CSV table of C-alpha atoms and ligand atoms in Angstrom, one decimal:
chain,number,residue,atom,x,y,z
A,57,MET,CA,88.0,122.8,110.1
A,58,ILE,CA,85.1,120.5,109.1
A,59,LEU,CA,81.5,121.5,109.5
A,60,PRO,CA,79.3,118.8,111.1
A,61,ALA,CA,76.2,117.2,109.6
A,62,GLN,CA,72.7,118.0,110.7
A,63,SER,CA,71.4,115.1,112.8
A,64,GLU,CA,68.3,113.5,111.4
A,65,ASN,CA,66.8,110.1,112.2
A,66,PRO,CA,67.4,108.0,109.0
A,67,ALA,CA,64.0,106.3,109.7
A,68,SER,CA,62.3,109.6,108.8
A,69,LEU,CA,63.6,109.1,105.2
A,70,ALA,CA,61.9,105.7,104.9
A,71,HIS,CA,59.2,107.1,102.5
A,72,LEU,CA,61.8,108.3,100.0
A,73,ASP,CA,63.1,106.4,97.1
A,74,LEU,CA,66.8,107.2,97.6
A,75,GLU,CA,67.9,105.4,94.4
A,76,HIS,CA,65.8,108.1,92.6
A,77,GLU,CA,66.4,111.0,95.0
A,78,ILE,CA,70.2,110.9,95.1
A,79,PRO,CA,70.6,111.1,91.3
A,80,ARG,CA,68.1,113.9,91.2
A,81,LEU,CA,70.1,115.9,93.8
A,82,LYS,CA,73.2,115.1,91.9
A,83,ARG,CA,71.9,116.6,88.7
A,84,GLU,CA,70.5,119.7,90.5
A,85,MET,CA,73.9,120.3,92.3
A,86,ASN,CA,76.1,119.4,89.3
A,87,ALA,CA,77.8,116.9,91.6
A,88,VAL,CA,80.0,113.9,91.0
A,89,ILE,CA,79.8,110.9,93.3
A,90,LEU,CA,83.1,109.2,93.8
A,91,ALA,CA,83.0,105.9,95.7
A,92,HIS,CA,85.6,103.5,97.0
A,93,TYR,CA,85.3,99.8,96.4
A,94,TYR,CA,84.7,99.3,100.2
A,95,GLN,CA,81.4,101.2,100.2
A,96,GLU,CA,78.2,99.3,100.5
A,97,SER,CA,76.9,97.9,97.2
A,98,GLU,CA,74.0,100.4,96.8
A,99,ILE,CA,76.3,103.3,97.1
A,100,GLN,CA,78.8,101.8,94.5
A,101,ASP,CA,75.8,101.3,92.1
A,102,LEU,CA,74.8,105.0,92.3
A,103,ALA,CA,78.3,106.4,92.0
A,104,ASP,CA,79.7,108.0,88.9
A,105,PHE,CA,83.0,106.4,89.5
A,106,VAL,CA,84.1,103.5,91.7
A,107,GLY,CA,87.9,103.0,92.1
A,108,ASP,CA,91.0,102.6,94.2
A,109,SER,CA,92.6,105.5,96.1
A,110,LEU,CA,94.8,106.5,93.1
A,111,GLN,CA,92.0,106.5,90.6
A,112,LEU,CA,89.7,108.4,93.0
A,113,SER,CA,92.3,111.2,93.5
A,114,GLN,CA,92.9,111.3,89.7
A,115,GLN,CA,89.1,111.6,89.2
A,116,ALA,CA,88.9,114.3,91.8
A,117,ALA,CA,91.8,116.2,90.1
A,118,ALA,CA,90.0,116.0,86.7
A,119,THR,CA,86.4,116.6,87.5
A,120,LYS,CA,84.4,119.5,86.1
A,121,ALA,CA,81.6,119.1,88.6
A,122,ASP,CA,80.9,121.9,91.1
A,123,VAL,CA,80.4,119.5,94.0
A,124,ILE,CA,82.4,116.3,94.9
A,125,VAL,CA,80.5,113.9,97.0
A,126,PHE,CA,83.0,111.5,98.4
A,127,ALA,CA,81.7,108.1,99.4
A,128,GLY,CA,84.8,106.9,101.2
A,129,VAL,CA,86.8,108.0,104.3
A,130,LEU,CA,88.1,111.3,105.5
A,131,PHE,CA,91.6,111.1,104.1
A,132,MET,CA,90.1,110.5,100.6
A,133,ALA,CA,87.7,113.5,100.9
A,134,GLU,CA,90.5,115.7,102.2
A,135,THR,CA,92.7,114.7,99.2
A,136,ALA,CA,89.8,115.8,96.9
A,137,LYS,CA,89.6,119.1,98.7
A,138,ILE,CA,93.3,119.7,98.6
A,139,LEU,CA,93.1,119.2,94.8
A,140,ASN,CA,89.9,121.3,94.5
A,141,PRO,CA,89.9,124.3,96.9
A,142,GLY,CA,87.1,126.0,94.9
A,143,LYS,CA,84.7,123.1,95.0
A,144,LEU,CA,82.3,122.0,97.7
A,145,VAL,CA,83.5,118.6,98.9
A,146,LEU,CA,81.1,116.5,101.0
A,147,LEU,CA,81.6,113.4,103.1
A,148,PRO,CA,78.4,111.5,104.3
A,149,ASP,CA,79.9,110.8,107.7
A,150,LEU,CA,82.8,112.8,109.2
A,151,LYS,CA,83.6,110.0,111.6
A,152,ALA,CA,84.6,107.8,108.7
A,153,GLY,CA,88.3,107.8,109.5
A,154,CYS,CA,91.1,105.2,109.0
A,155,SER,CA,93.2,103.3,111.5
A,156,LEU,CA,96.3,104.1,109.5
A,157,ALA,CA,95.7,107.8,109.5
A,158,ASP,CA,94.7,107.8,113.2
A,159,GLY,CA,97.9,105.9,114.2
A,160,CYS,CA,100.1,108.5,112.6
A,161,PRO,CA,99.6,111.9,114.3
A,162,ALA,CA,101.3,114.9,112.8
A,163,ASP,CA,103.4,115.8,115.9
A,164,ARG,CA,104.9,112.3,116.1
A,165,PHE,CA,105.4,112.1,112.4
A,166,ALA,CA,107.3,115.5,112.5
A,167,GLU,CA,109.5,114.0,115.2
A,168,PHE,CA,110.1,110.9,113.0
A,169,ARG,CA,111.2,113.1,110.1
A,170,ARG,CA,113.5,115.1,112.4
A,171,ARG,CA,115.3,111.9,113.4
A,172,TYR,CA,116.2,111.2,109.8
A,173,PRO,CA,117.0,114.7,108.4
A,174,ASP,CA,118.5,113.6,105.1
A,175,SER,CA,115.8,111.1,104.1
A,176,VAL,CA,113.0,111.4,101.6
A,177,SER,CA,109.6,110.6,103.0
A,178,ILE,CA,107.2,108.6,100.9
A,179,THR,CA,103.8,108.6,102.7
A,180,TYR,CA,100.8,106.4,102.0
A,181,ILE,CA,97.8,108.4,101.1
A,182,ASN,CA,96.0,106.9,104.1
A,183,CYS,CA,97.1,109.8,106.4
A,184,SER,CA,95.8,113.2,107.5
A,185,ALA,CA,96.3,116.5,105.5
A,186,GLU,CA,98.8,117.6,108.2
A,187,VAL,CA,100.9,114.4,107.7
A,188,LYS,CA,100.7,114.9,103.9
A,189,ALA,CA,102.0,118.5,104.4
A,190,LEU,CA,105.1,117.1,106.2
A,191,SER,CA,105.8,114.5,103.5
A,192,ASP,CA,107.9,114.7,100.3
A,193,ILE,CA,105.8,112.4,98.1
A,194,ILE,CA,102.4,110.7,98.6
A,195,CYS,CA,101.8,107.2,97.2
A,196,THR,CA,99.0,104.7,97.0
A,197,SER,CA,99.2,100.9,96.9
A,198,SER,CA,99.0,101.0,93.1
A,199,ASN,CA,101.9,103.4,92.5
A,200,ALA,CA,104.2,103.0,95.5
A,201,GLU,CA,106.6,100.6,93.8
A,202,LYS,CA,106.9,102.8,90.7
A,203,ILE,CA,107.6,105.9,92.9
A,204,ILE,CA,110.2,104.1,95.1
A,205,ARG,CA,112.0,103.0,91.9
A,206,GLN,CA,112.4,106.6,90.9
A,207,ILE,CA,114.2,107.6,94.1
A,208,PRO,CA,118.0,107.8,93.6
A,209,PRO,CA,119.6,104.7,95.3
A,210,GLU,CA,121.8,106.7,97.6
A,211,LYS,CA,118.7,108.4,99.2
A,212,HIS,CA,117.4,106.9,102.4
A,213,ILE,CA,113.6,106.5,102.4
A,214,LEU,CA,111.2,106.9,105.3
A,215,PHE,CA,107.9,105.1,104.6
A,216,ALA,CA,104.7,105.7,106.7
A,217,PRO,CA,102.3,104.8,108.0
A,218,ASP,CA,101.6,101.2,106.9
A,219,GLN,CA,104.4,98.8,108.0
A,220,HIS,CA,103.0,95.8,106.0
A,221,LEU,CA,102.8,97.7,102.8
A,222,GLY,CA,106.3,99.1,103.5
A,223,ARG,CA,107.8,95.7,104.2
A,224,TYR,CA,106.2,94.3,101.0
A,225,LEU,CA,107.7,97.2,99.0
A,226,MET,CA,111.1,96.6,100.5
A,227,LYS,CA,111.0,93.0,99.3
A,228,LYS,CA,109.7,94.0,95.9
A,229,THR,CA,112.2,96.8,95.2
A,230,GLY,CA,115.2,95.6,97.2
A,231,ARG,CA,115.3,99.1,98.9
A,232,GLU,CA,115.9,99.4,102.6
A,233,MET,CA,113.4,101.8,104.1
A,234,THR,CA,112.7,103.0,107.7
A,235,LEU,CA,109.1,102.1,108.4
A,236,TRP,CA,106.5,103.7,110.6
A,237,PRO,CA,104.9,101.0,112.7
A,238,GLY,CA,101.3,101.4,111.7
A,239,SER,CA,98.7,98.9,110.3
A,240,CYS,CA,95.1,98.6,109.1
A,241,ILE,CA,92.7,97.1,111.6
A,242,VAL,CA,90.9,95.2,108.8
A,243,HIS,CA,93.8,93.7,106.9
A,244,GLU,CA,95.6,92.9,110.2
A,245,MET,CA,92.7,90.6,111.1
A,246,PHE,CA,93.3,88.1,108.4
A,247,SER,CA,94.7,84.9,109.8
A,248,GLU,CA,97.4,82.8,108.1
A,249,LYS,CA,96.3,79.6,109.9
A,250,SER,CA,92.6,80.0,108.8
A,251,LEU,CA,93.7,81.0,105.3
A,252,VAL,CA,95.8,77.8,105.0
A,253,GLN,CA,92.8,75.7,106.2
A,254,LEU,CA,90.5,77.4,103.7
A,255,LYS,CA,93.0,76.8,100.9
A,256,GLU,CA,92.9,73.1,101.8
A,257,ARG,CA,89.2,73.1,101.3
A,258,HIS,CA,89.5,75.1,98.0
A,259,PRO,CA,92.7,73.8,96.4
A,260,ARG,CA,92.0,75.4,93.0
A,261,ALA,CA,91.3,78.8,94.4
A,262,LEU,CA,93.8,81.6,93.9
A,263,VAL,CA,94.6,84.0,96.8
A,264,LEU,CA,94.3,87.7,95.9
A,265,ALA,CA,95.6,90.0,98.7
A,266,HIS,CA,96.0,93.7,99.4
A,267,PRO,CA,99.6,94.7,100.4
A,268,GLU,CA,98.2,96.0,103.7
A,269,CYS,CA,98.0,92.3,104.8
A,270,PRO,CA,100.7,91.0,107.1
A,271,GLU,CA,103.6,89.3,105.6
A,272,ALA,CA,102.4,85.8,106.8
A,273,VAL,CA,99.3,86.2,104.7
A,274,LEU,CA,101.0,87.7,101.7
A,275,ARG,CA,103.3,84.7,101.6
A,276,HIS,CA,100.3,82.6,100.4
A,277,ALA,CA,99.1,85.1,97.8
A,278,ASP,CA,99.0,84.4,94.1
A,279,TYR,CA,98.6,88.1,93.4
A,280,VAL,CA,99.2,91.2,95.6
A,281,GLY,CA,97.9,94.5,94.5
A,282,SER,CA,95.6,97.5,95.1
A,283,THR,CA,91.8,97.0,95.1
A,284,THR,CA,91.7,97.9,91.3
A,285,GLY,CA,94.6,95.5,90.7
A,286,ILE,CA,92.8,92.7,92.5
A,287,LEU,CA,89.6,93.3,90.5
A,288,LYS,CA,91.5,93.4,87.2
A,289,TYR,CA,93.5,90.2,88.0
A,290,ALA,CA,90.3,88.3,88.8
A,291,VAL,CA,88.7,89.5,85.5
A,292,ALA,CA,91.7,88.5,83.4
A,293,SER,CA,92.5,85.2,85.2
A,294,PRO,CA,91.2,81.9,83.7
A,295,ALA,CA,90.7,80.6,87.3
A,296,ALA,CA,87.1,80.2,88.5
A,297,GLU,CA,87.6,80.5,92.3
A,298,PHE,CA,89.4,83.2,94.4
A,299,ILE,CA,90.0,83.8,98.1
A,300,VAL,CA,90.0,87.6,98.5
A,301,ALA,CA,92.2,89.1,101.3
A,302,THR,CA,90.9,92.6,101.5
A,303,GLU,CA,87.8,94.5,102.6
A,304,SER,CA,84.7,92.5,101.5
A,305,GLY,CA,83.1,95.5,99.7
A,306,ILE,CA,85.3,94.7,96.7
A,307,LEU,CA,83.4,91.5,96.2
A,308,HIS,CA,80.4,93.4,94.8
A,309,GLN,CA,82.4,94.6,91.7
A,310,MET,CA,84.1,91.3,91.4
A,311,GLU,CA,80.8,89.4,91.3
A,312,LYS,CA,79.3,92.0,88.9
A,313,ALA,CA,82.3,91.7,86.5
A,314,CYS,CA,82.6,87.9,86.8
A,315,PRO,CA,79.2,86.4,87.6
A,316,LYS,CA,80.4,82.9,86.8
A,317,LYS,CA,83.4,83.0,89.2
A,318,THR,CA,83.3,82.4,92.9
A,319,PHE,CA,84.8,84.8,95.4
A,320,ILE,CA,85.4,83.8,99.0
A,321,PRO,CA,86.4,86.5,101.6
A,322,ALA,CA,89.6,85.6,103.4
A,323,PRO,CA,89.0,84.5,107.0
A,324,GLY,CA,90.1,86.1,110.3
A,325,GLU,CA,91.1,84.3,113.5
A,326,GLY,CA,88.9,81.3,114.2
A,327,GLY,CA,87.5,81.4,110.6
A,328,CYS,CA,85.3,84.5,111.2
A,329,SER,CA,84.4,86.6,108.1
A,330,CYS,CA,85.2,89.9,109.7
A,331,SER,CA,86.7,91.8,106.8
A,332,GLU,CA,84.5,94.9,106.9
A,333,CYS,CA,86.0,98.3,107.5
A,334,PRO,CA,84.0,100.0,110.3
A,335,HIS,CA,85.0,103.4,109.0
A,336,MET,CA,84.0,102.8,105.4
A,337,LYS,CA,80.7,101.3,106.4
A,338,LEU,CA,79.7,104.4,108.4
A,339,ASN,CA,78.5,105.8,105.1
A,340,THR,CA,74.9,104.8,104.3
A,341,MET,CA,72.5,105.6,101.5
A,342,GLU,CA,70.6,107.8,104.0
A,343,LYS,CA,73.7,109.8,105.0
A,344,LEU,CA,74.6,110.1,101.4
A,345,TYR,CA,71.2,111.6,100.6
A,346,LEU,CA,71.3,113.9,103.7
A,347,CYS,CA,74.8,115.3,102.9
A,348,MET,CA,73.7,116.2,99.4
A,349,ARG,CA,70.3,117.7,100.5
A,350,ASP,CA,71.9,119.7,103.3
A,351,ARG,CA,75.3,120.4,101.5
A,352,ARG,CA,77.1,119.3,104.6
A,353,PRO,CA,79.2,118.0,106.3
A,354,GLU,CA,81.7,119.9,104.2
A,355,ILE,CA,85.4,119.4,104.2
A,356,THR,CA,87.3,122.7,104.7
A,357,LEU,CA,91.0,123.2,105.1
A,358,ASP,CA,93.3,126.0,106.2
A,359,GLU,CA,94.8,127.4,102.9
A,360,THR,CA,98.4,127.3,104.1
A,361,LEU,CA,98.0,123.6,105.1
A,362,ARG,CA,96.2,122.8,101.8
A,363,GLN,CA,99.0,124.3,99.8
A,364,ARG,CA,101.7,122.4,101.7
A,365,ALA,CA,99.7,119.1,101.4
A,366,LEU,CA,99.1,119.7,97.7
A,367,LYS,CA,102.9,119.6,96.7
A,368,PRO,CA,103.5,115.9,97.7
A,369,ILE,CA,100.2,114.9,96.1
A,370,LEU,CA,101.1,116.6,92.8
A,371,ARG,CA,104.5,114.9,92.9
A,372,MET,CA,102.6,111.6,93.2
A,373,LEU,CA,100.4,112.3,90.3
A,374,GLU,CA,103.4,113.3,88.2
A,375,MET,CA,105.4,110.2,89.2
A,376,SER,CA,102.5,107.7,88.7
B,655,13P,P1,93.3,101.0,97.5
B,655,13P,O1,94.1,102.2,97.2
B,655,13P,O2,94.0,99.8,97.1
B,655,13P,O3,91.9,101.1,97.1
B,655,13P,O4,93.3,100.9,99.1
B,655,13P,C1,92.7,101.8,100.0
B,655,13P,C2,92.5,101.3,101.3
B,655,13P,O5,92.1,102.0,102.2
B,655,13P,C3,92.9,99.9,101.6
B,655,13P,O6,92.5,99.6,102.9
B,656,SF4,FE1,91.8,102.5,106.6
B,656,SF4,FE2,92.0,99.9,106.7
B,656,SF4,FE3,89.6,101.0,106.4
B,656,SF4,FE4,91.4,101.1,104.4
B,656,SF4,S1,90.3,99.3,105.3
B,656,SF4,S2,90.2,102.8,105.2
B,656,SF4,S3,93.3,101.2,105.5
B,656,SF4,S4,91.0,101.2,108.2
C-alpha cells in the first residue's frame, strides 16, 4: 500500500527558496536524495547521488540515512524500500510509473512463467514489486549481459519486460531467450529515418544509444549502454559531437562533464525532439519539497511480498 501526498497548489510555494529549503529539510530529517539522470536539472543538482538504476539500488542498499527520498519513478523507490524495510522511503509523485512496468502485470507474468516451468527468469528492474517477487534474478541495463553469461548454457532464459533490451542481449551473448513483448514509450519513439537524416547533417557525431531503443536505431549506434555507460563513454571519447538516443535528462550531466562537447538529442518521427519521459518528469522541485516537508507519499509494502521481491534483487547485487 502507498500513502498519497497531501494536495497543495505549487504556486503557494512561490515565496520559498527551494534550493535552500530542500537541503535544510534533508539535514533535519537525515535524508539522502537519490536521483535518476532523467530528472529535471534542478533536482539532479540538489541530489546527493545521481546515477543509473543499478547505481541507485546500490546506493539505496548502502545508505546510512534514516530517510530515502527517491527522485525517480515508482519501481526505483519500491526497490529502495525492498532493500530498506526500516527506512522511510519517499517518492515526490506516486503517479511516476513506467510503461515497461505497466505493460507487465503480475497475473500475466505468472502465467508466462507457468508456460515455461523449467526456465530461469531474468527480469529487468523496470517492473513492479509483485513481478520482482515472481522472478529469479533482477537485472538492469548495466549488468544484464554479465548476469546472462553466468547462467548455465543448458538453462532456458525468460527475459521480461523489455523486448528491445532482450533482443540486444540475445545478439550480444548469443543466448536464445523467450522475450516478454514490452517496450518503453520514450525509446520506442526514436526514428531510424530521422536519425539517419540527422547523421547526414552531423557526419562526425557519434551515436550513443540506450539498449531500450528498437533494433533499427541500435544498428546505427557507435555505443550502446546504460545511462551511466553513455555518460562515461562521452567523457572518455575524443569525439566532440554526439547524438544521444535516450531520455534527454541525461544531457544535463553530459554538458556539465564535457562543456566543450556538443550533445544532440536523437529525433523522433518527423524530426521532433520528444525524448522526455512523462513519468520521470512528473517530479518537480515543488513536489520534492512537499514530500520531504510532509514525509509523504511514503512507499509501504506487504512484508511477505517484500521478502519475496528481495531475493532476486540480492541475487542481482551478488552477480553484478
Ligand atoms: P538506466 O538503468 O540505464 O539508468 O535506465 C533506466 C531507465 O528507465 C531507462 O529508460
Ligand atoms: Fe520507464 Fe521508459 Fe520512463 Fe525509463 S524512460 S522510466 S523505461 S517509461
